[in-house]
Coordinates of C-alpha atoms in Angstrom, one line a residue:
X1 CA 124.6 86.7 -80.6
X2 CA 122.9 85.0 -83.6
X3 CA 119.6 85.9 -82.1
X4 CA 120.4 89.6 -81.9
X5 CA 121.8 89.7 -85.5
X6 CA 118.7 88.1 -86.8
X7 CA 116.6 90.5 -84.8
X8 CA 118.3 93.6 -86.1
X9 CA 118.1 92.4 -89.7
X10 CA 114.4 91.4 -89.6
X11 CA 113.4 94.6 -87.7
X12 CA 114.9 96.6 -90.6
X13 CA 113.3 94.5 -93.3
X14 CA 109.9 94.9 -91.8
X15 CA 110.1 98.5 -90.9
X16 CA 108.0 99.7 -93.9
X17 CA 105.2 97.1 -93.4
X18 CA 101.9 98.7 -92.6
X19 CA 100.5 97.5 -89.3
X20 CA 96.8 96.7 -89.2
X21 CA 94.6 95.9 -86.2
X22 CA 95.7 93.5 -83.6
X23 CA 95.9 89.9 -84.5
X24 CA 97.1 86.8 -82.6
X25 CA 100.7 87.7 -82.0
X26 CA 102.2 84.3 -81.7
X27 CA 101.9 80.9 -83.4
X28 CA 104.0 79.1 -80.8
X29 CA 102.9 76.9 -78.0
X30 CA 103.0 78.6 -74.5
X31 CA 102.0 77.2 -71.1
X32 CA 99.5 80.1 -70.9
X33 CA 97.3 81.3 -73.7
X34 CA 97.9 85.0 -74.0
X35 CA 95.8 85.2 -77.2
X36 CA 92.4 83.9 -76.3
X37 CA 92.6 82.4 -72.8
X38 CA 91.1 83.8 -69.6
X39 CA 93.4 86.8 -69.7
X40 CA 96.0 87.7 -67.2
X41 CA 94.6 88.3 -63.7
X42 CA 97.5 88.9 -61.4
X43 CA 99.1 90.7 -58.5
X44 CA 102.6 92.1 -57.8
X45 CA 104.6 90.7 -54.9
X46 CA 106.1 94.2 -54.3
X47 CA 108.4 95.0 -51.5
X48 CA 109.9 91.5 -51.3
X49 CA 113.2 91.3 -53.2
X50 CA 113.3 95.1 -53.9
X51 CA 112.6 97.2 -50.9
X52 CA 110.2 100.1 -51.0
X53 CA 109.9 102.2 -47.8
X54 CA 106.2 102.8 -48.2
X55 CA 105.4 99.1 -48.5
X56 CA 107.5 98.1 -45.4
X57 CA 108.1 101.2 -43.3
X58 CA 109.1 99.2 -40.3
X59 CA 112.3 98.2 -42.1
X60 CA 113.2 101.9 -42.5
X61 CA 111.8 103.3 -39.2
X62 CA 115.1 103.8 -37.4
X63 CA 116.0 106.4 -40.1
X64 CA 112.6 108.1 -40.2
X65 CA 113.9 111.4 -38.9
X66 CA 117.3 111.5 -40.5
X67 CA 116.4 110.7 -44.1
X68 CA 119.8 109.2 -44.6
X69 CA 118.4 105.8 -45.6
X70 CA 115.8 106.1 -48.3
X71 CA 116.2 103.0 -50.5
X72 CA 117.8 99.6 -50.6
X73 CA 121.2 101.0 -51.7
X74 CA 121.5 103.3 -48.7
X75 CA 120.0 100.7 -46.4
X76 CA 122.7 98.1 -47.2
X77 CA 125.4 100.8 -47.4
X78 CA 124.6 102.0 -43.9
X79 CA 124.2 98.6 -42.3
X80 CA 127.1 96.9 -44.0
X81 CA 126.9 93.6 -45.7
X82 CA 126.7 91.3 -42.7
X83 CA 123.9 93.1 -40.8
X84 CA 122.0 93.9 -44.0
X85 CA 122.2 90.3 -45.1
X86 CA 120.9 89.1 -41.8
X87 CA 118.0 91.5 -41.8
X88 CA 117.1 91.0 -45.4
X89 CA 117.3 87.3 -45.3
X90 CA 114.7 87.3 -42.5
X91 CA 112.5 89.6 -44.6
X92 CA 112.8 87.5 -47.7
X93 CA 111.9 84.3 -45.8
X94 CA 108.9 85.8 -44.1
X95 CA 107.3 88.5 -46.3
X96 CA 105.8 86.1 -48.8
X97 CA 105.3 82.4 -48.2
X98 CA 103.5 79.4 -49.8
X99 CA 100.3 80.5 -48.0
X100 CA 100.3 83.8 -49.9
X101 CA 100.5 81.9 -53.3
X102 CA 97.7 79.7 -52.2
X103 CA 95.5 82.7 -51.2
X104 CA 96.3 84.4 -54.5
X105 CA 95.2 81.4 -56.4
X106 CA 92.1 81.0 -54.3
X107 CA 91.1 84.5 -55.1
X108 CA 90.9 83.6 -58.8
X109 CA 94.2 85.0 -60.0
X110 CA 96.4 83.2 -62.4
X111 CA 99.7 85.3 -62.4
X112 CA 102.2 86.9 -60.0
X113 CA 104.7 89.5 -61.0
X114 CA 107.9 89.2 -59.0
X115 CA 110.2 92.3 -59.0
X116 CA 113.9 91.5 -58.7
X117 CA 117.0 93.8 -58.8
X118 CA 120.0 93.4 -61.0
X119 CA 122.2 93.1 -57.8
X120 CA 120.6 89.7 -57.1
X121 CA 121.6 88.4 -60.5
X122 CA 124.7 90.2 -61.7
X123 CA 126.2 92.2 -58.7
X124 CA 128.7 94.9 -59.5
X125 CA 132.0 95.5 -57.7
X126 CA 131.6 98.3 -55.2
X127 CA 127.9 98.0 -54.8
X128 CA 126.7 97.7 -51.1
X129 CA 123.8 95.4 -52.0
X130 CA 123.7 91.9 -50.6
X131 CA 122.7 88.7 -52.3
X132 CA 120.8 85.6 -51.3
X133 CA 117.5 86.3 -53.0
X134 CA 117.8 83.6 -55.7
X135 CA 117.4 80.5 -53.6
X136 CA 114.2 82.0 -52.2
X137 CA 113.0 83.0 -55.7
X138 CA 113.7 79.4 -56.7
X139 CA 111.4 78.3 -53.9
X140 CA 108.8 80.8 -55.0
X141 CA 108.7 79.3 -58.5
X142 CA 107.9 76.0 -56.8
X143 CA 105.2 77.6 -54.7
X144 CA 103.6 79.1 -57.8
X145 CA 103.7 75.7 -59.5
X146 CA 102.0 74.1 -56.5
X147 CA 99.3 76.8 -56.5
X148 CA 98.8 76.7 -60.3
X149 CA 100.0 80.2 -60.9
X150 CA 102.2 81.6 -63.7
X151 CA 105.1 84.0 -62.9
X152 CA 106.3 87.1 -64.7
X153 CA 109.8 87.9 -63.5
X154 CA 110.4 91.6 -63.6
X155 CA 113.9 93.3 -63.6
X156 CA 112.8 96.2 -61.3
X157 CA 116.2 97.9 -60.8
X158 CA 119.0 98.4 -63.3
X159 CA 122.6 99.7 -62.7
X160 CA 122.6 103.5 -62.5
X161 CA 118.8 103.5 -61.9
X162 CA 116.5 103.7 -64.9
X163 CA 114.2 106.1 -63.3
X164 CA 115.7 107.6 -60.1
X165 CA 112.8 106.2 -58.0
X166 CA 113.5 104.4 -54.7
X167 CA 111.8 101.3 -56.3
X168 CA 114.8 101.0 -58.7
X169 CA 117.0 100.3 -55.7
X170 CA 118.6 103.7 -55.7
X171 CA 116.8 107.1 -55.4
X172 CA 118.4 110.0 -57.2
X173 CA 119.7 110.8 -60.7
X174 CA 118.9 108.6 -63.7
X175 CA 122.3 107.2 -64.7
X176 CA 121.2 104.1 -66.6
X177 CA 122.6 104.2 -70.2
X178 CA 125.8 105.8 -68.9
X179 CA 129.0 103.8 -69.1
X180 CA 128.5 100.1 -69.2
X181 CA 125.1 100.1 -67.4
X182 CA 123.1 98.8 -70.4
X183 CA 125.4 95.9 -71.0
X184 CA 125.4 95.2 -67.3
X185 CA 121.6 95.1 -67.4
X186 CA 121.7 92.6 -70.2
X187 CA 124.0 90.4 -68.1
X188 CA 121.3 90.4 -65.4
X189 CA 118.6 89.5 -67.9
X190 CA 120.9 86.7 -69.3
X191 CA 121.3 85.3 -65.8
X192 CA 117.6 85.4 -65.2
X193 CA 116.7 83.8 -68.5
X194 CA 119.3 81.0 -68.1
X195 CA 118.3 80.2 -64.6
X196 CA 114.6 79.7 -65.4
X197 CA 114.9 78.5 -69.1
X198 CA 113.7 75.0 -68.1
X199 CA 110.8 76.2 -66.0
X200 CA 108.5 77.8 -68.6
X201 CA 105.6 75.8 -67.3
X202 CA 105.6 78.4 -64.5
X203 CA 107.9 81.3 -65.6
X204 CA 106.0 82.3 -68.7
X205 CA 107.4 85.9 -69.0
X206 CA 110.4 88.0 -68.2
X207 CA 110.2 91.8 -68.1
X208 CA 113.4 93.5 -69.4
X209 CA 113.1 96.6 -67.3
X210 CA 110.5 98.2 -65.0
X211 CA 109.5 101.8 -65.6
X212 CA 112.5 103.3 -67.6
X213 CA 111.8 107.0 -67.3
X214 CA 111.3 108.0 -71.0
X215 CA 111.7 111.8 -70.5
X216 CA 115.1 111.2 -68.8
X217 CA 116.7 108.7 -71.2
X218 CA 117.5 108.1 -74.8
X219 CA 114.4 106.3 -76.2
X220 CA 116.1 105.1 -79.3
X221 CA 118.7 103.4 -77.1
X222 CA 116.0 102.0 -75.0
X223 CA 114.4 100.4 -78.1
X224 CA 117.8 98.9 -79.1
X225 CA 118.0 97.6 -75.5
X226 CA 114.6 96.0 -75.9
X227 CA 115.8 94.3 -79.2
X228 CA 119.0 93.1 -77.5
X229 CA 117.1 91.9 -74.4
X230 CA 114.7 89.9 -76.6
X231 CA 117.7 88.3 -78.3
X232 CA 119.3 87.6 -74.9
X233 CA 116.2 85.8 -73.7
X234 CA 115.9 83.9 -77.0
X235 CA 119.4 82.6 -76.6
X236 CA 118.0 80.6 -73.6
X237 CA 114.4 80.0 -74.6
X238 CA 112.5 80.3 -77.8
X239 CA 109.1 81.0 -76.3
X240 CA 109.4 82.9 -73.0
X241 CA 107.2 86.1 -73.3
X242 CA 109.5 89.1 -73.4
X243 CA 107.8 92.0 -71.6
X244 CA 108.7 95.6 -72.3
X245 CA 107.5 98.7 -70.4
X246 CA 106.0 101.7 -72.2
X247 CA 108.5 104.1 -70.7
X248 CA 105.6 106.4 -70.0
X249 CA 105.0 106.9 -73.7
X250 CA 101.7 106.5 -75.5
X251 CA 100.9 102.8 -75.8
X252 CA 99.5 102.9 -79.3
X253 CA 100.8 106.0 -81.2
X254 CA 104.3 105.4 -79.9
X255 CA 104.6 101.7 -79.5
X256 CA 102.4 100.2 -82.3
X257 CA 104.6 98.8 -85.0
X258 CA 107.5 98.2 -82.7
X259 CA 108.4 94.5 -81.9
X260 CA 105.1 93.2 -83.0
X261 CA 104.7 89.8 -84.7
X262 CA 104.9 91.3 -88.2
X263 CA 108.3 92.8 -87.3
X264 CA 109.8 89.4 -87.1
X265 CA 109.8 88.8 -83.3
X266 CA 107.6 86.5 -81.3
X267 CA 106.0 86.7 -78.0
X268 CA 106.4 90.3 -77.0
X269 CA 104.1 91.9 -74.4
X270 CA 103.8 95.6 -73.7
X271 CA 103.4 96.7 -70.0
X272 CA 101.7 99.9 -69.0
X273 CA 101.2 101.2 -65.5
X274 CA 98.1 103.2 -64.7
X275 CA 98.1 105.4 -61.6
X276 CA 95.9 108.5 -61.2
X277 CA 97.6 110.0 -58.2
X278 CA 101.1 111.2 -59.0
X279 CA 100.3 114.7 -60.2
X280 CA 98.2 117.4 -58.7
X281 CA 95.6 117.3 -61.5
X282 CA 95.0 113.6 -61.2
X283 CA 94.9 113.5 -57.4
X284 CA 92.3 116.3 -57.5
X285 CA 89.8 114.3 -59.5
X286 CA 86.5 113.4 -58.0
X287 CA 85.7 109.6 -57.5
X288 CA 83.5 109.8 -60.6
X289 CA 86.3 111.3 -62.6
X290 CA 88.7 108.6 -61.5
X291 CA 86.2 105.9 -62.7
X292 CA 85.6 107.7 -66.0
X293 CA 89.3 108.0 -66.6
X294 CA 89.8 104.3 -66.0
X295 CA 86.9 103.3 -68.3
X296 CA 88.3 105.5 -71.0
X297 CA 91.4 103.4 -71.2
X298 CA 89.5 100.3 -72.5
X299 CA 89.5 101.3 -76.2
X300 CA 93.1 102.5 -76.1
X301 CA 94.3 99.2 -74.6
X302 CA 92.4 97.2 -77.2
X303 CA 94.0 99.2 -80.0
X304 CA 97.6 98.1 -79.4
X305 CA 99.2 95.7 -81.8
X306 CA 100.8 93.4 -79.3
X307 CA 99.8 91.7 -76.1
X308 CA 99.3 94.5 -73.6
X309 CA 98.8 94.3 -69.8
X310 CA 98.3 96.9 -67.2
X311 CA 101.1 95.6 -65.1
X312 CA 100.6 97.9 -62.2
X313 CA 97.5 99.7 -60.9
X314 CA 95.8 100.3 -57.6
X315 CA 92.6 101.0 -55.7
X316 CA 94.0 104.2 -54.4
X317 CA 92.5 107.5 -55.5
X318 CA 95.0 109.4 -53.2
X319 CA 98.7 109.4 -52.6
X320 CA 98.2 109.4 -48.9
X321 CA 100.0 106.2 -48.0
X322 CA 103.0 106.9 -45.7
X323 CA 106.2 107.5 -47.7
X324 CA 104.5 106.7 -51.0
X325 CA 106.3 109.7 -52.5
X326 CA 109.6 108.9 -50.7
X327 CA 110.8 108.4 -47.2
X328 CA 110.0 111.5 -45.1
X329 CA 107.8 113.1 -47.8
X330 CA 104.2 114.0 -47.5
X331 CA 101.2 113.7 -49.9
X332 CA 99.7 115.9 -52.6
X333 CA 96.2 115.0 -51.5
X334 CA 96.5 116.7 -48.1
X335 CA 98.9 119.3 -49.2
X336 CA 101.9 118.1 -47.1
X337 CA 104.1 117.4 -50.2
X338 CA 106.2 120.4 -51.1
X339 CA 104.5 122.4 -53.9
X340 CA 101.1 120.7 -53.6
X341 CA 97.7 122.0 -52.6
X342 CA 95.1 120.6 -50.3
X343 CA 92.4 118.3 -51.8
X344 CA 91.2 116.3 -48.8
X345 CA 92.1 114.6 -45.6
X346 CA 94.4 111.6 -45.4
X347 CA 92.8 110.3 -42.2
X348 CA 92.7 106.5 -42.3
X349 CA 94.7 106.3 -45.5
X350 CA 98.1 107.5 -44.3
X351 CA 98.4 104.3 -42.2
X352 CA 95.8 101.8 -41.2
X353 CA 93.7 98.9 -42.3
X354 CA 90.9 98.5 -44.9
X355 CA 88.4 97.8 -42.1
X356 CA 89.1 101.2 -40.6
X357 CA 88.6 103.2 -43.8
X358 CA 85.5 105.4 -43.9
X359 CA 82.4 104.1 -45.6
X360 CA 82.9 106.7 -48.4
X361 CA 86.5 105.6 -48.9
X362 CA 85.3 102.0 -49.1
X363 CA 82.7 102.7 -51.7
X364 CA 85.2 104.8 -53.7
X365 CA 87.7 102.0 -53.8
X366 CA 85.2 99.3 -54.7
X367 CA 83.8 101.3 -57.6
X368 CA 87.3 102.3 -58.8
X369 CA 88.5 98.7 -58.7
X370 CA 85.5 97.4 -60.6
X371 CA 85.9 100.0 -63.3
X372 CA 89.6 99.2 -63.7
X373 CA 88.9 95.4 -63.9
X374 CA 86.4 96.0 -66.7
X375 CA 88.7 98.3 -68.6
X376 CA 92.0 96.5 -68.3
X377 CA 90.6 93.1 -69.4
X378 CA 89.9 94.7 -72.8
X379 CA 93.2 93.3 -74.1
X380 CA 95.6 90.9 -72.4
X381 CA 94.8 91.6 -68.7
X382 CA 96.1 93.2 -65.5
X383 CA 98.3 92.8 -62.5
X384 CA 97.4 94.7 -59.3
X385 CA 100.0 96.5 -57.2
X386 CA 100.4 95.1 -54.5
X387 CA 99.6 91.9 -52.7
X388 CA 100.4 93.2 -49.3
X389 CA 101.7 96.3 -47.5
X390 CA 102.4 96.8 -43.8
X391 CA 100.0 99.8 -43.4
X392 CA 98.8 101.2 -46.8
X393 CA 95.1 100.1 -47.0
X394 CA 94.3 101.5 -50.4
X395 CA 97.1 99.3 -51.9
X396 CA 96.8 96.1 -49.9
X397 CA 95.1 93.6 -52.1
X398 CA 95.0 90.8 -49.5
X399 CA 93.2 93.2 -47.1
X400 CA 91.0 94.6 -49.8
X401 CA 89.9 91.0 -50.6
X402 CA 89.3 90.2 -46.9
X403 CA 87.0 93.3 -46.6
X404 CA 85.0 92.9 -49.7
X405 CA 86.5 95.8 -51.6
X406 CA 88.1 93.6 -54.3
X407 CA 85.4 91.6 -56.1
X408 CA 84.9 87.9 -55.3
X409 CA 84.5 86.3 -57.6
X410 CA 86.4 88.6 -59.8
X411 CA 83.3 89.0 -62.0
X412 CA 81.1 90.2 -59.2
X413 CA 79.9 93.8 -59.7
X414 CA 78.2 95.8 -56.9
X415 CA 78.5 99.3 -58.4
X416 CA 76.2 100.4 -61.2
X417 CA 79.0 101.6 -63.4
X418 CA 77.4 100.7 -66.8
X419 CA 74.4 102.9 -65.9
X420 CA 76.6 105.7 -64.7
X421 CA 78.8 105.7 -67.8
X422 CA 75.8 105.5 -70.1
X423 CA 74.3 108.5 -68.4
X424 CA 77.6 110.4 -68.7
X425 CA 77.8 109.7 -72.4
X426 CA 74.4 111.3 -73.0
X427 CA 74.3 114.1 -70.5
X428 CA 78.0 114.9 -70.3
X429 CA 77.6 115.2 -66.6
X430 CA 79.5 113.4 -63.9
X431 CA 77.3 111.0 -62.1
X432 CA 78.0 109.3 -58.8
X433 CA 79.6 106.0 -59.5
X434 CA 79.3 104.8 -55.9
X435 CA 75.8 103.3 -56.3
X436 CA 77.2 100.1 -54.7
X437 CA 74.7 97.6 -53.2

């Protein structure tokens, strides 16, 4: 409570201070140097503690034709607690293991981002969700320590759903900020912060909320939630990095000046997610245009006044992956999603493996990944989505690594992107970025 009072007072006192260019945003000791170290190089462990049908379609396959089960809420509601607990416990124990953490570290990464739902931390009466995630999450922290990795714990789902996406736990209307949902979310944050307060050698950051849908919520209330969430974490630990999502607002013009070091708060990191496939215009871009769009983000990321990571991004230039847009829904790319128009074929990308992708798709993914790596390291770093999927090759980092489409070492470059972008600058023509050796 004291932390929140101090926060609100200092935020008001510093409101009129002019914010200059980015400077080191913390003077405190952290177990990872977010100012001048190697930068965040990470991967999301998606589909583990928060189900997403497109990541693990086998879990939802028995409802593929009925569309009655579309997210973790309806999954647990339909199965009942005993059966859901049995199935999910098996999933939690097998989807990610110590070997995955070892492979991630061996690939040169230094962070994992682990999504978790509020229901694992502060379940609500009447919810169908089941618990049991936390002992396995505890084990995962030990695996990360053993592998030399840092962990960003991400509250991926809030009561009422902060975005209406299936990855919030419940697909449908956005009802977060209604009733007691914000305070209930803070309860979940408090539980997370208290549980791992003594393990900041590994748990270096906590994300207050994943992807709150800015156009559907009250942004002023979101900002107050971020202040209160910062205070809640500070009640348990003085130095844990507090990560806030951009709510799909501009990362510099909207968020610069908010919760930066000069505003009287320490160790705040902005998270932005960069996908180029979730509207018709973006998914219709050529491979060269995708690369140019990624490269164009470099300066924008560098202009933010607090630590900034691209906390989700992908090698995908299409939305072809099975159920990516929701269980039973098609894709914009091949025109099978309602209201979309045909761009190209989803053959090999709907389901499959990286090895079975066409040679053109492989070149496109490699060049796009390289461009994003170069752009996103312009500030604090990046975290790829996701480490593994059952059948979505454009998104499956483990498989992309195994097939040479994700650079190894991470600094390796096979595509002549600098030449291409230089040519674009002077000729204003789109060149082929896929000049990969």
